[in-house]
Coordinates of C-alpha atoms in Angstrom, one line a residue:
M172 CA 78.1 83.2 63.2
E173 CA 79.2 85.0 60.0
N174 CA 80.9 88.6 60.2
V175 CA 81.2 88.4 63.8
N176 CA 82.8 91.7 65.9
Q177 CA 83.9 91.6 69.5
I178 CA 82.7 94.4 71.7
T179 CA 82.9 95.1 75.5
L180 CA 79.8 95.9 77.3
N181 CA 79.5 98.0 80.5
L182 CA 76.2 96.5 82.3
P183 CA 74.7 97.7 85.0
T184 CA 75.0 94.9 88.2
D185 CA 71.3 94.3 88.7
L186 CA 71.0 93.8 84.7
L187 CA 73.7 91.6 84.6
K188 CA 72.2 89.7 87.8
T189 CA 69.0 89.3 86.1
T190 CA 70.7 88.1 82.8
E191 CA 72.7 85.5 85.1
E192 CA 69.4 84.3 86.4
L193 CA 67.8 83.8 82.8
I194 CA 71.0 81.8 81.8
Q195 CA 70.5 79.5 84.9
T196 CA 66.9 78.7 83.9
G197 CA 67.8 77.7 80.4
L198 CA 66.0 80.3 78.9
V199 CA 68.8 81.5 76.8
K200 CA 72.5 79.7 76.6
N201 CA 74.6 82.7 77.7
L202 CA 75.0 86.3 77.6
E203 CA 76.0 86.7 74.2
E204 CA 72.6 85.0 72.7
L205 CA 70.7 87.1 75.2
V206 CA 72.4 90.2 74.0
V207 CA 71.9 89.1 70.3
L208 CA 68.2 88.6 70.8
A209 CA 67.5 91.8 72.5
L210 CA 69.4 93.6 69.9
H211 CA 67.1 92.0 67.4
H212 CA 64.2 92.8 69.1
E213 CA 64.9 96.3 69.6
I214 CA 66.0 96.7 66.1
V215 CA 62.5 95.4 64.8
K216 CA 60.8 97.7 67.2
L217 CA 62.7 100.7 66.0
K218 CA 62.1 100.1 62.3
Q219 CA 58.4 99.9 63.0
L220 CA 58.7 103.2 64.4
Q221 CA 60.7 104.3 61.3
Q222 CA 58.3 102.9 59.1
H223 CA 55.2 104.8 60.7
N224 CA 57.5 108.1 60.7
Q225 CA 57.5 107.9 64.5
Q226 CA 60.2 109.3 66.8
L227 CA 61.7 107.2 69.8
P228 CA 59.8 108.1 73.0
E229 CA 62.3 110.3 75.2
N230 CA 62.5 107.5 77.5
S231 CA 63.4 104.6 75.5
N232 CA 63.7 102.2 78.2
G233 CA 60.2 103.2 79.0
V234 CA 58.9 102.0 75.5
D235 CA 57.3 98.4 77.2
D236 CA 57.0 100.1 80.7
P237 CA 53.2 99.9 81.7
I238 CA 54.0 102.7 84.2
W239 CA 53.9 105.4 81.5
G240 CA 50.3 104.3 80.3
L241 CA 49.1 105.0 84.0
G242 CA 47.5 108.3 83.4
D243 CA 45.8 107.3 80.2
N244 CA 42.4 105.8 81.5
P245 CA 41.7 107.2 84.8
V246 CA 39.2 105.7 87.1
V247 CA 37.7 106.8 90.3
G248 CA 38.9 104.7 92.9
G249 CA 38.1 106.4 96.3
V250 CA 41.9 107.6 96.9
S251 CA 41.5 111.6 96.7
D252 CA 45.5 112.2 96.5
A253 CA 46.6 109.2 94.3
S254 CA 48.1 111.8 91.5
T255 CA 49.9 113.8 94.0
S256 CA 51.2 111.0 95.8
I257 CA 51.9 108.5 93.0
D258 CA 55.7 108.4 93.8
Q259 CA 55.2 107.3 97.1
Y260 CA 52.7 104.6 95.9
L261 CA 54.9 103.2 93.3
Y262 CA 58.3 103.9 94.9
N263 CA 57.6 103.9 98.5
Y264 CA 59.0 107.7 99.0

């Protein structure tokens, strides 16, 4: 790689564990390759938002999270209290 700068990352333990699992499967060679791929991916998404004059959502981690779309197309499913108990259904508390 040309013009490389070395940095230190502080990663949450669960994220690092998942990263190590991906490396073991051979999907990526190492942590550095995965971080570079992830940053490129996020930069492309941010540039697309910028081109459309859109702002980053408040919870940028939820950009691809399907949970954020749960209430978009409600259906009748026979559960009378789904909206008031959604935390219990999703997070078991």
